[in-house]
Tab-separated table of C-alpha atoms in Angstrom:
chain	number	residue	atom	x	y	z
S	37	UNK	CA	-3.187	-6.066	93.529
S	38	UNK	CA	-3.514	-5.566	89.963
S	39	UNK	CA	-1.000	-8.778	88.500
S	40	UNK	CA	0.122	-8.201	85.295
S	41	UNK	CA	2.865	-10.579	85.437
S	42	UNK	CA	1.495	-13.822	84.114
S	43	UNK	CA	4.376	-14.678	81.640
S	44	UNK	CA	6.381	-15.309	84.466
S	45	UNK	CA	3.576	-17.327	86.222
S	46	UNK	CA	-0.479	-17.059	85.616
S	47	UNK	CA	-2.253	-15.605	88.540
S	48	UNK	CA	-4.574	-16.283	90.621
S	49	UNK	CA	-5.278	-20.355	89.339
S	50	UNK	CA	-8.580	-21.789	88.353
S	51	UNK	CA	-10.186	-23.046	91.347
S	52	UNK	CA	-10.513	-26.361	89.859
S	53	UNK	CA	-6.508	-26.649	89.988
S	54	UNK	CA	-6.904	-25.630	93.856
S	55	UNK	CA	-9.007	-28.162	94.604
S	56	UNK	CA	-7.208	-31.066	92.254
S	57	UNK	CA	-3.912	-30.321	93.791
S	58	UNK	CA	-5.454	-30.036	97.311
S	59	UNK	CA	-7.485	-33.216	96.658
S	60	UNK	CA	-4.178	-35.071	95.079
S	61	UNK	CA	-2.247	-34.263	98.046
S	62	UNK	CA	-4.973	-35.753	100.734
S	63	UNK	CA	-5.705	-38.683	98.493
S	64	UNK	CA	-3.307	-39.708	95.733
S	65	UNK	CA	-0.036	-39.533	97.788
S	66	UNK	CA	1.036	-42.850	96.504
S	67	UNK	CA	4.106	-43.778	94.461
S	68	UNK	CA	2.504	-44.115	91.071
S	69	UNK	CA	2.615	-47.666	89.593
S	70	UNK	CA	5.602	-48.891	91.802
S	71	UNK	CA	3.142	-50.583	94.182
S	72	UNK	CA	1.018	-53.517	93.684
S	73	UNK	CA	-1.807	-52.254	95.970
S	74	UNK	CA	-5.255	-50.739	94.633
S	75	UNK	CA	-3.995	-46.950	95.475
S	76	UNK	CA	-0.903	-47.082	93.943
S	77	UNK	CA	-2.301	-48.561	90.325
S	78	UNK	CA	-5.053	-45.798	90.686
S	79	UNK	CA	-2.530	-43.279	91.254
S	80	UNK	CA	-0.957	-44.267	88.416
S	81	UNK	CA	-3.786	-43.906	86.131
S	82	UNK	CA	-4.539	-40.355	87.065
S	83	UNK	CA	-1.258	-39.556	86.397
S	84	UNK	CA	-1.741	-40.991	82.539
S	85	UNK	CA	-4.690	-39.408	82.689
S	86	UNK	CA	-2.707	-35.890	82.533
S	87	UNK	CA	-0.672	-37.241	79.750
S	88	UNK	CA	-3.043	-38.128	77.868
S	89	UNK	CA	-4.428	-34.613	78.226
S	90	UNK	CA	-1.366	-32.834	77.136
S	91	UNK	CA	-0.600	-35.222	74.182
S	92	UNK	CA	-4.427	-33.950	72.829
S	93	UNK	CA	-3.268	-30.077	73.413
S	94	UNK	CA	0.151	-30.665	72.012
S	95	UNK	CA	-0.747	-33.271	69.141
S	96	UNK	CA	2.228	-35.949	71.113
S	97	UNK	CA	1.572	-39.440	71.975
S	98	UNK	CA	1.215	-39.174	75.676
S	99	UNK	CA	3.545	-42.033	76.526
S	100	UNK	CA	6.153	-39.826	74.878
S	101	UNK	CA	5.256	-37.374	77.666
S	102	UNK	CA	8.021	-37.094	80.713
S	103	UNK	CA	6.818	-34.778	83.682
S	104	UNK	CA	9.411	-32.453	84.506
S	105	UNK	CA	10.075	-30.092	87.572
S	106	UNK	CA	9.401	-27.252	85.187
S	107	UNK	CA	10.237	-25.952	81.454
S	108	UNK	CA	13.986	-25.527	82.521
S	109	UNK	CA	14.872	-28.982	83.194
S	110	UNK	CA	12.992	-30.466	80.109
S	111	UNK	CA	15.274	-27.803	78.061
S	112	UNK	CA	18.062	-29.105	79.926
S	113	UNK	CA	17.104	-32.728	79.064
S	114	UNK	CA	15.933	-31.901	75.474
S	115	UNK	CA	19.999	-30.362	74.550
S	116	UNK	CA	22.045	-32.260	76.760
S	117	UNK	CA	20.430	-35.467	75.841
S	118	UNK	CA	20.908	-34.784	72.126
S	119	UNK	CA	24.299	-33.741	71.652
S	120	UNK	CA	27.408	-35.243	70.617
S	121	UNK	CA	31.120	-34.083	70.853
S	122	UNK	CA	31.804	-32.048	67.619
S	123	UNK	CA	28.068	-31.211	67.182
S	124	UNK	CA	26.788	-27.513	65.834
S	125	UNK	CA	23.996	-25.949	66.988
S	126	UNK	CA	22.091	-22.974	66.214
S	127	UNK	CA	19.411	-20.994	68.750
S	128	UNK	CA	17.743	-17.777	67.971
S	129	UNK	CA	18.771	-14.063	68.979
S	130	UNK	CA	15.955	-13.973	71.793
S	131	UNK	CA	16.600	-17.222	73.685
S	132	UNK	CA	15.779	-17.629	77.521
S	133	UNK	CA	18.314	-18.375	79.618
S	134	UNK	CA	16.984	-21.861	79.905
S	135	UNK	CA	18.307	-22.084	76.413
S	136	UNK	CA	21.486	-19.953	76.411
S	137	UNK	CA	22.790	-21.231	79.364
S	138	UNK	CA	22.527	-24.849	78.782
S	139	UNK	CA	24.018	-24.391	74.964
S	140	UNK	CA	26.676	-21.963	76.340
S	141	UNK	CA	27.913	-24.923	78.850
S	142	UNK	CA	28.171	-27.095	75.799
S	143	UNK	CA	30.336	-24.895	74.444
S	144	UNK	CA	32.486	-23.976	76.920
S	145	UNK	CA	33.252	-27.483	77.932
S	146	UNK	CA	34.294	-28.023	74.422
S	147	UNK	CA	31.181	-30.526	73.518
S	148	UNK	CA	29.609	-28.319	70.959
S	149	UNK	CA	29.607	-24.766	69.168
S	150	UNK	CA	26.974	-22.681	68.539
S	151	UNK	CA	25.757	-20.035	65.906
S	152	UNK	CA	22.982	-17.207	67.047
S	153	UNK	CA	20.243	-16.981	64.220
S	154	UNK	CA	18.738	-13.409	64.286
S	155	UNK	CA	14.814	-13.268	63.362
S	156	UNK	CA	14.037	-11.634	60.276
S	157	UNK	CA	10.983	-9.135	59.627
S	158	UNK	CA	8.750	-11.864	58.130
S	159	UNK	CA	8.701	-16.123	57.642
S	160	UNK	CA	11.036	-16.201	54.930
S	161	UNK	CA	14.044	-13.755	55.888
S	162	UNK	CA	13.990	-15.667	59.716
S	163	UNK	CA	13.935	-19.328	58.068
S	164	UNK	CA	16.830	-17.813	55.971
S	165	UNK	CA	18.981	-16.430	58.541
S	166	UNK	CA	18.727	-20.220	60.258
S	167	UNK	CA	19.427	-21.991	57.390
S	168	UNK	CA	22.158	-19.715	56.364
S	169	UNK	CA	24.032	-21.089	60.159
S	170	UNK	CA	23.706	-24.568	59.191
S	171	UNK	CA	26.908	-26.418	58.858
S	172	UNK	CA	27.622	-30.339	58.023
S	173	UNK	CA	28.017	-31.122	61.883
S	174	UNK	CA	24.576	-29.033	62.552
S	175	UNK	CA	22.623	-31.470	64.593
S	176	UNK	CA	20.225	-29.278	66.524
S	177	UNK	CA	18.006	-26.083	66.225
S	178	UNK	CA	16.605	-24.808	69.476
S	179	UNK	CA	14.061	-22.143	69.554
S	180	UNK	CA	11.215	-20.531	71.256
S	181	UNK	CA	8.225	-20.633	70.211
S	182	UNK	CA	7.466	-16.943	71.320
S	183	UNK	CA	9.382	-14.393	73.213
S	184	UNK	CA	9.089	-13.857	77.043
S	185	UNK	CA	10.099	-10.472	76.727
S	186	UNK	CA	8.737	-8.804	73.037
S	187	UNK	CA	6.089	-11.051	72.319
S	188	UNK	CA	7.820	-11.860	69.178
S	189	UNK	CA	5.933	-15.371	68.028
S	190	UNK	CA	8.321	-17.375	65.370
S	191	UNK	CA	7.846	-19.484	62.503
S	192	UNK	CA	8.120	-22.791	64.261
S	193	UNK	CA	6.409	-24.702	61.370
S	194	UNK	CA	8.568	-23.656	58.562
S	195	UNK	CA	11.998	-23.925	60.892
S	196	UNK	CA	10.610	-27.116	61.966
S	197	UNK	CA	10.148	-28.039	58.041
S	198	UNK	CA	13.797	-26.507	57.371
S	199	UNK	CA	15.046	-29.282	60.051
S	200	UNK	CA	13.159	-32.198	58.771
S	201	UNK	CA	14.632	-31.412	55.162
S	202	UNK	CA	18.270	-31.136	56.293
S	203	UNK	CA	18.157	-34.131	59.255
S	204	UNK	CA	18.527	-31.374	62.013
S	205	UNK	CA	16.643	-32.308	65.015
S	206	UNK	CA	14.266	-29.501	66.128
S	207	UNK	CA	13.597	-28.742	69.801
S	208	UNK	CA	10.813	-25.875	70.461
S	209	UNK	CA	10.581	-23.971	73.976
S	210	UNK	CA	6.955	-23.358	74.701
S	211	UNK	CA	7.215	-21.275	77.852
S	212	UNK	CA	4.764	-18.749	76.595
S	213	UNK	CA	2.553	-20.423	74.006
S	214	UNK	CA	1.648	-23.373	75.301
S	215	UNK	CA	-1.829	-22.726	75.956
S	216	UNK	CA	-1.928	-19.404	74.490
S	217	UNK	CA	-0.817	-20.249	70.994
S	218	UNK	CA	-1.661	-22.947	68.850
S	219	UNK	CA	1.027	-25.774	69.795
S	220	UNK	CA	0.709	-28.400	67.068
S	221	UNK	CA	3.632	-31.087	67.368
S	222	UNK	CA	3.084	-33.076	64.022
S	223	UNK	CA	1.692	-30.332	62.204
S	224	UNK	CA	4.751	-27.908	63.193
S	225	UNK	CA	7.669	-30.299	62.523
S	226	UNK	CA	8.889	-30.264	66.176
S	227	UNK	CA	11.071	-33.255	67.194
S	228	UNK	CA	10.964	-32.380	71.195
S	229	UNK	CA	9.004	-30.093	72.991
S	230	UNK	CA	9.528	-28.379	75.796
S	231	UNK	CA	7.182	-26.663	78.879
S	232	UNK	CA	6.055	-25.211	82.026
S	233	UNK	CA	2.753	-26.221	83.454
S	234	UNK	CA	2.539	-22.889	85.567
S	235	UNK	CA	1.941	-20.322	82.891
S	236	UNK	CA	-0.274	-20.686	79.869
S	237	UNK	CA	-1.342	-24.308	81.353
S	238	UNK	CA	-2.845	-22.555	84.613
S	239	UNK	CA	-1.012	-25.432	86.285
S	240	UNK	CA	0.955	-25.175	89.849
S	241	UNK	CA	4.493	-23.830	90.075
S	242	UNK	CA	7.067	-27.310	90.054
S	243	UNK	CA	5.522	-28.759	87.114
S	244	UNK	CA	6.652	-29.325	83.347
S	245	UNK	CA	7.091	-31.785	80.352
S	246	UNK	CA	8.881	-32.824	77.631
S	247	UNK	CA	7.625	-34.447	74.940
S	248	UNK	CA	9.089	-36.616	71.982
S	249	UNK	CA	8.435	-37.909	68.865
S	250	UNK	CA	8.479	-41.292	67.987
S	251	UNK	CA	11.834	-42.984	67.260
S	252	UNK	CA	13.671	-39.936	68.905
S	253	UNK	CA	16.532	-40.801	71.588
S	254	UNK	CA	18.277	-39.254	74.128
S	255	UNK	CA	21.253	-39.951	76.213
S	256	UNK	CA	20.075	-39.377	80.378
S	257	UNK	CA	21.051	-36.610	82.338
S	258	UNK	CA	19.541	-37.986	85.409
S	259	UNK	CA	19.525	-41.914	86.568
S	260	UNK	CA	17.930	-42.980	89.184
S	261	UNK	CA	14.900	-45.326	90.449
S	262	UNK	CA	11.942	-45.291	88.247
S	263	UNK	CA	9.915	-48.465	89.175
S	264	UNK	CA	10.910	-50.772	85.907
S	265	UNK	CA	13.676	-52.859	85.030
S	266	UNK	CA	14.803	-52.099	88.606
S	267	UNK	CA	16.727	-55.397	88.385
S	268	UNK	CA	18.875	-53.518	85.306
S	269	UNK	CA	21.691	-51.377	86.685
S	270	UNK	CA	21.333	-49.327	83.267
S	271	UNK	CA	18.554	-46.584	83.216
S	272	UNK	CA	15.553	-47.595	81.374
S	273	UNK	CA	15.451	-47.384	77.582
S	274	UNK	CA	11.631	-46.453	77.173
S	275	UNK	CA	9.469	-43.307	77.854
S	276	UNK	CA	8.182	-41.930	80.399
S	277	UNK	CA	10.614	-43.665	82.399
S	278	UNK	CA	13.503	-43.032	81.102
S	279	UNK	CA	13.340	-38.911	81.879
S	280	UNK	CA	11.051	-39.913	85.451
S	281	UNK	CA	13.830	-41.131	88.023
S	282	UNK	CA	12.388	-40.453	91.740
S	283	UNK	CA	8.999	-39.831	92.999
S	284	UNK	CA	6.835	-37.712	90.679
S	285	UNK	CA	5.129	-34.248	91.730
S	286	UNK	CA	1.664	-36.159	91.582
S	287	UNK	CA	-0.510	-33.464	93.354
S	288	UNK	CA	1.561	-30.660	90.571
S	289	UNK	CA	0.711	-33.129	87.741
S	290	UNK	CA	-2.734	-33.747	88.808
S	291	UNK	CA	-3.290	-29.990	89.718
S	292	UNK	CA	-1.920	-29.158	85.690
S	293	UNK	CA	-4.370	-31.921	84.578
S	294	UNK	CA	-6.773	-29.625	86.053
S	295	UNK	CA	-5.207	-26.497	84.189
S	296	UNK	CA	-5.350	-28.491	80.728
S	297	UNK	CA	-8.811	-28.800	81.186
S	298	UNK	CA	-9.715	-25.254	81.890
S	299	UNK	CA	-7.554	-24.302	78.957
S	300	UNK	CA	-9.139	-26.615	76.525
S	301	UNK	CA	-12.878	-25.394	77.793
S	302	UNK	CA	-11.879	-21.678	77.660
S	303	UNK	CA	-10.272	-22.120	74.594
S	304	UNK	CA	-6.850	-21.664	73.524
S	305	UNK	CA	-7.546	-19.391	70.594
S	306	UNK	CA	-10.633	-17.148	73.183
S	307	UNK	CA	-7.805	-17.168	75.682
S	308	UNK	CA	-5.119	-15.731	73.131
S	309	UNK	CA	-8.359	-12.977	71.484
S	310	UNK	CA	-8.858	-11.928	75.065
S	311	UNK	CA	-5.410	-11.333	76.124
S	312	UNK	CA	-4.307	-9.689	72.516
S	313	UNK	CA	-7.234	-7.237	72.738
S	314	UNK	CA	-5.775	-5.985	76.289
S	315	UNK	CA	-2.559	-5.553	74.767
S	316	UNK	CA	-3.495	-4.039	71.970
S	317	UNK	CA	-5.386	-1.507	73.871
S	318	UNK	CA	-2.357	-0.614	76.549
S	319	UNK	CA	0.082	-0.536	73.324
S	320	UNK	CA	-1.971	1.886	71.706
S	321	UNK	CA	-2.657	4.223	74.862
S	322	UNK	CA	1.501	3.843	75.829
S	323	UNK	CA	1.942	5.146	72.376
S	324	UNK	CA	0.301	8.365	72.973
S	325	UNK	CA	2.626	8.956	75.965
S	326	UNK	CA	5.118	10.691	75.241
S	327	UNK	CA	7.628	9.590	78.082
S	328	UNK	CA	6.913	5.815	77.122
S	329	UNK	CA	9.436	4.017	74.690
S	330	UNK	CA	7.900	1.228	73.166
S	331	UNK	CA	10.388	-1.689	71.019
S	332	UNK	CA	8.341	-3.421	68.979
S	333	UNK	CA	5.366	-2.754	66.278
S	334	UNK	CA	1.957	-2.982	67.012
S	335	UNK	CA	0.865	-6.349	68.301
S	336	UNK	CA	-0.663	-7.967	65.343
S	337	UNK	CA	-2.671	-11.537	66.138
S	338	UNK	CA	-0.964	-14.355	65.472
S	339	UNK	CA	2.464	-12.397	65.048
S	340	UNK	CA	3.193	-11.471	68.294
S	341	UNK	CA	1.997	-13.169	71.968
S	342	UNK	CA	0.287	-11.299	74.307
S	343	UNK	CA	3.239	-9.823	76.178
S	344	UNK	CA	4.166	-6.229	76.082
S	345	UNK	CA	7.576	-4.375	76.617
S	346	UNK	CA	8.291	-1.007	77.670
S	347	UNK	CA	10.109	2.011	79.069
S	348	UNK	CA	9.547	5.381	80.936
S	349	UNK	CA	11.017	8.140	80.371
S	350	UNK	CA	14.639	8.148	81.326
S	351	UNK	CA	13.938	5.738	85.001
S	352	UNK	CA	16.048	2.506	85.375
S	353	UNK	CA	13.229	-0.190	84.312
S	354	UNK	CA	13.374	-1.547	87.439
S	355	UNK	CA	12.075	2.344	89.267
S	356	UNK	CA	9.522	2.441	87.013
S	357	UNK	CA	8.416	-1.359	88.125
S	358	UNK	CA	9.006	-0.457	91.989
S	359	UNK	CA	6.454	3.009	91.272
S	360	UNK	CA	4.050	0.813	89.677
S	361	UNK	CA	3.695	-1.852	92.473
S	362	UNK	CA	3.684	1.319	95.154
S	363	UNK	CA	0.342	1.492	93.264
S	364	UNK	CA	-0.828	-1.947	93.757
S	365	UNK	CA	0.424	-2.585	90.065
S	366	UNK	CA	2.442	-5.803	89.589
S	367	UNK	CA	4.471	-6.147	86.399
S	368	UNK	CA	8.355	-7.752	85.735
S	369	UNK	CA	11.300	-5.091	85.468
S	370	UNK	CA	15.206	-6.024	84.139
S	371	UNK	CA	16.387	-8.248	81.886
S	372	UNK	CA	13.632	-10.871	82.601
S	373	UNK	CA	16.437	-13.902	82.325
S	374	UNK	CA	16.830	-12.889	78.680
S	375	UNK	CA	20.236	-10.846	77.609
S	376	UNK	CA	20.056	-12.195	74.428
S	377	UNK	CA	16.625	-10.440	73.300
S	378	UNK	CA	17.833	-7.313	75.083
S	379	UNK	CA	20.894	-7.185	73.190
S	380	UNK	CA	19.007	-7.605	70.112
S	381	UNK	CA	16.624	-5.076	70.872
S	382	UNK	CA	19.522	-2.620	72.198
S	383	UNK	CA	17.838	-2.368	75.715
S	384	UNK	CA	20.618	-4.325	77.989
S	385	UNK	CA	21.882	-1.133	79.653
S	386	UNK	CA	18.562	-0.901	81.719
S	387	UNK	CA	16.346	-3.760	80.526
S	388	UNK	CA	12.385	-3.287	80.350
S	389	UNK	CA	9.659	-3.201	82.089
S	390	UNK	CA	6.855	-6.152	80.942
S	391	UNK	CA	3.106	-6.355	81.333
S	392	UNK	CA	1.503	-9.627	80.289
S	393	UNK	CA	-2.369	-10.145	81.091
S	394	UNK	CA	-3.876	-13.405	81.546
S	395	UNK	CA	-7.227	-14.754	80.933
S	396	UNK	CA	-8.510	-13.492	84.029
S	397	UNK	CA	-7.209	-9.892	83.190
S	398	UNK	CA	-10.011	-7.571	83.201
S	399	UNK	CA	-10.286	-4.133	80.517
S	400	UNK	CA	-10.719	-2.504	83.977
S	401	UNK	CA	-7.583	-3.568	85.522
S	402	UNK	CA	-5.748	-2.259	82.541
S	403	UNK	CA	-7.091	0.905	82.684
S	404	UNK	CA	-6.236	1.661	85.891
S	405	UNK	CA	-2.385	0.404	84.937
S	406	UNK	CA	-2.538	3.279	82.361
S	407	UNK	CA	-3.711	5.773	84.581
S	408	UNK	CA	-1.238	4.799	87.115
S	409	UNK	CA	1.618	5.214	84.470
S	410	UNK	CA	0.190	8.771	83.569
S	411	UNK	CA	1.171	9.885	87.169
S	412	UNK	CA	4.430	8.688	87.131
């Protein structure tokens, strides 16, 4: 199979997160730090071992680093934990649903209202149409860092310095740059942050973070045991603990340790080169097609992540998908949890069909996908 669906999940992993997550399981099955025997406290330090990790790829202190059961739930945590009754907040035109959905509830229920900012065709026209949305009770911007489904890549820094100006706490959703794209917490403004450890990361599926900066706060979605002030009937005030109630995913975390490290001795920037140049290539072959519709300009580096959208000729998105994978071809077909970038790219009637390569991609593999979509 030729898997060109790594936005959703990378494919195949490293073998060094195999064998970490294997080896975890068989020797580090131990409640981290809430035993007093040798195992447990070494447990414990492998697991800060990860966080430190991530806090040096994401520029975060790592005890400001909560595991999470994936980049959904830290979103969850990130919005619901920040939000007050009568708060505004404003999320872009191409959210996930782990975005939409969570803000959406918020409003529903009364909590909070919501404005959608719609990205502009360079830096300063986006930053405008956010700050444009921003009313006196605006306490929150929520954006992705890139899109899942057009690659678009935003302007985190200068939305993230539009925040800081105005007291607006700024919560970035790094689903498909972490690892990809540079992800630079202090130096991109970005008050909580928000990821998967099974995509860019190279980490297995169940894993995730969130991570703060100093002096933020958040109310608790969750309570529950976490090993500390377990004498205290109110949840922990302090991180990790406060956002780590139950028994962590220790073999996941220490398995995404293992990702972090491949990451950070490929290279972030040689992983983004390599998977840019295979887009770039399919884009420009898919635009001499002339039953192939594509959305979006041509992919230009540090503009757009390595993810490509994409119709044929007048097939539902999801045909087109289901002909490709009778060829051994596997890509993502529909709506790809994201109605709001459909809607602003005017393909919600039959969604799109997206190809996103990974590092170990190969020139060859993409070839044959555009030969395959010649026969169609």
């Amino acid at each position: 199979m030729i898997y060109l669906d790594n936005s959703a999940t990378t494919n195949p992993k490293p073998n060094t997160v195999l064998y970490s997550a294997g080896y975890a399981m068989k020797n580090y099955s131990y409640n981290s730090g809430r035993g007093g025997y040798a195992k447990s406290v070494e447990t414990a330090g492998k697991i800060y071992d990860v966080r430190e990790k991530l806090g040096g790829l994401v520029s975060f202190d790592p005890e400001n680093i909560a595991f999470t059961q994936n980049c959904t739930t830290a979103v969850n945590y990130a919005v619901k934990g920040s939000v007050k009754p009568g708060d505004h907040i404003i999320i872009s035109a191409l959210e996930h649903n782990a975005v939409s959905r969570p803000v959406y509830a918020l409003a529903k229920k009364g909590i909070a209202a919501y404005d959608i900012a719609v990205p502009g065709m360079d830096t300063a026209q986006t930053v405008e149409n956010f700050s444009r949305l921003i009313k006196s009770n605006t306490s929150l911007i929520v954006c992705m860092h890139a899109s899942n489904v057009f690659g678009y890549v935003f302007p985190i820094k200068e939305i993230g310095e539009l925040c800081r100006k105005k007291g607006i706490r700024f919560i970035v959703d790094a689903a498909q740059s972490v690892g990809v794209l540079p992800v630079d917490g202090k130096n991109q403004n970005i008050d909580i942050l928000c990821a998967p450890g099974h995509k860019g990361l190279y980490g297995p599926m169940g894993t995730g973070f969130m991570a703060l900066r100093d002096g933020i706060k958040l109310d608790t979605i969750i309570e529950g045991g976490t090993g500390s002030a377990s004498a205290n009937s109110q949840q922990p005030d302090f991180m990790p603990d406060r956002f780590e109630s139950g028994t962590l995913n220790n073999s996941g975390i220490i398995g995404l340790g293992a990702g972090v490290d491949f990451v950070k001795k490929r290279g972030t920037d040689n992983i983004y080169r390599h998977e840019l140049k295979l887009v770039q290539m399919m884009y420009k072959a898919l635009s001499k097609n002339d039953k192939v519709q594509l959305y979006t300009p041509y992919p230009q580096k540090d503009n757009w992540a390595p993810i490509l959208s994409f119709n044929y000729d007048d097939y539902p998105s999801e045909k087109t998908a289901s002909l490709l994978a009778a060829d051994g071809i596997a890509v993502r077909a529909g709506l790809h949890c994201s109605p709001l970038a459909h809607a602003a790219y005017h393909t919600e009637s039959r969604g799109t069909v997206r190809i996103s390569p990974s590092v170990f991609t190969t020139q060859r593999e993409c070839e044959i996908f555009i030969n395959s979509l010649k026969k169609l």
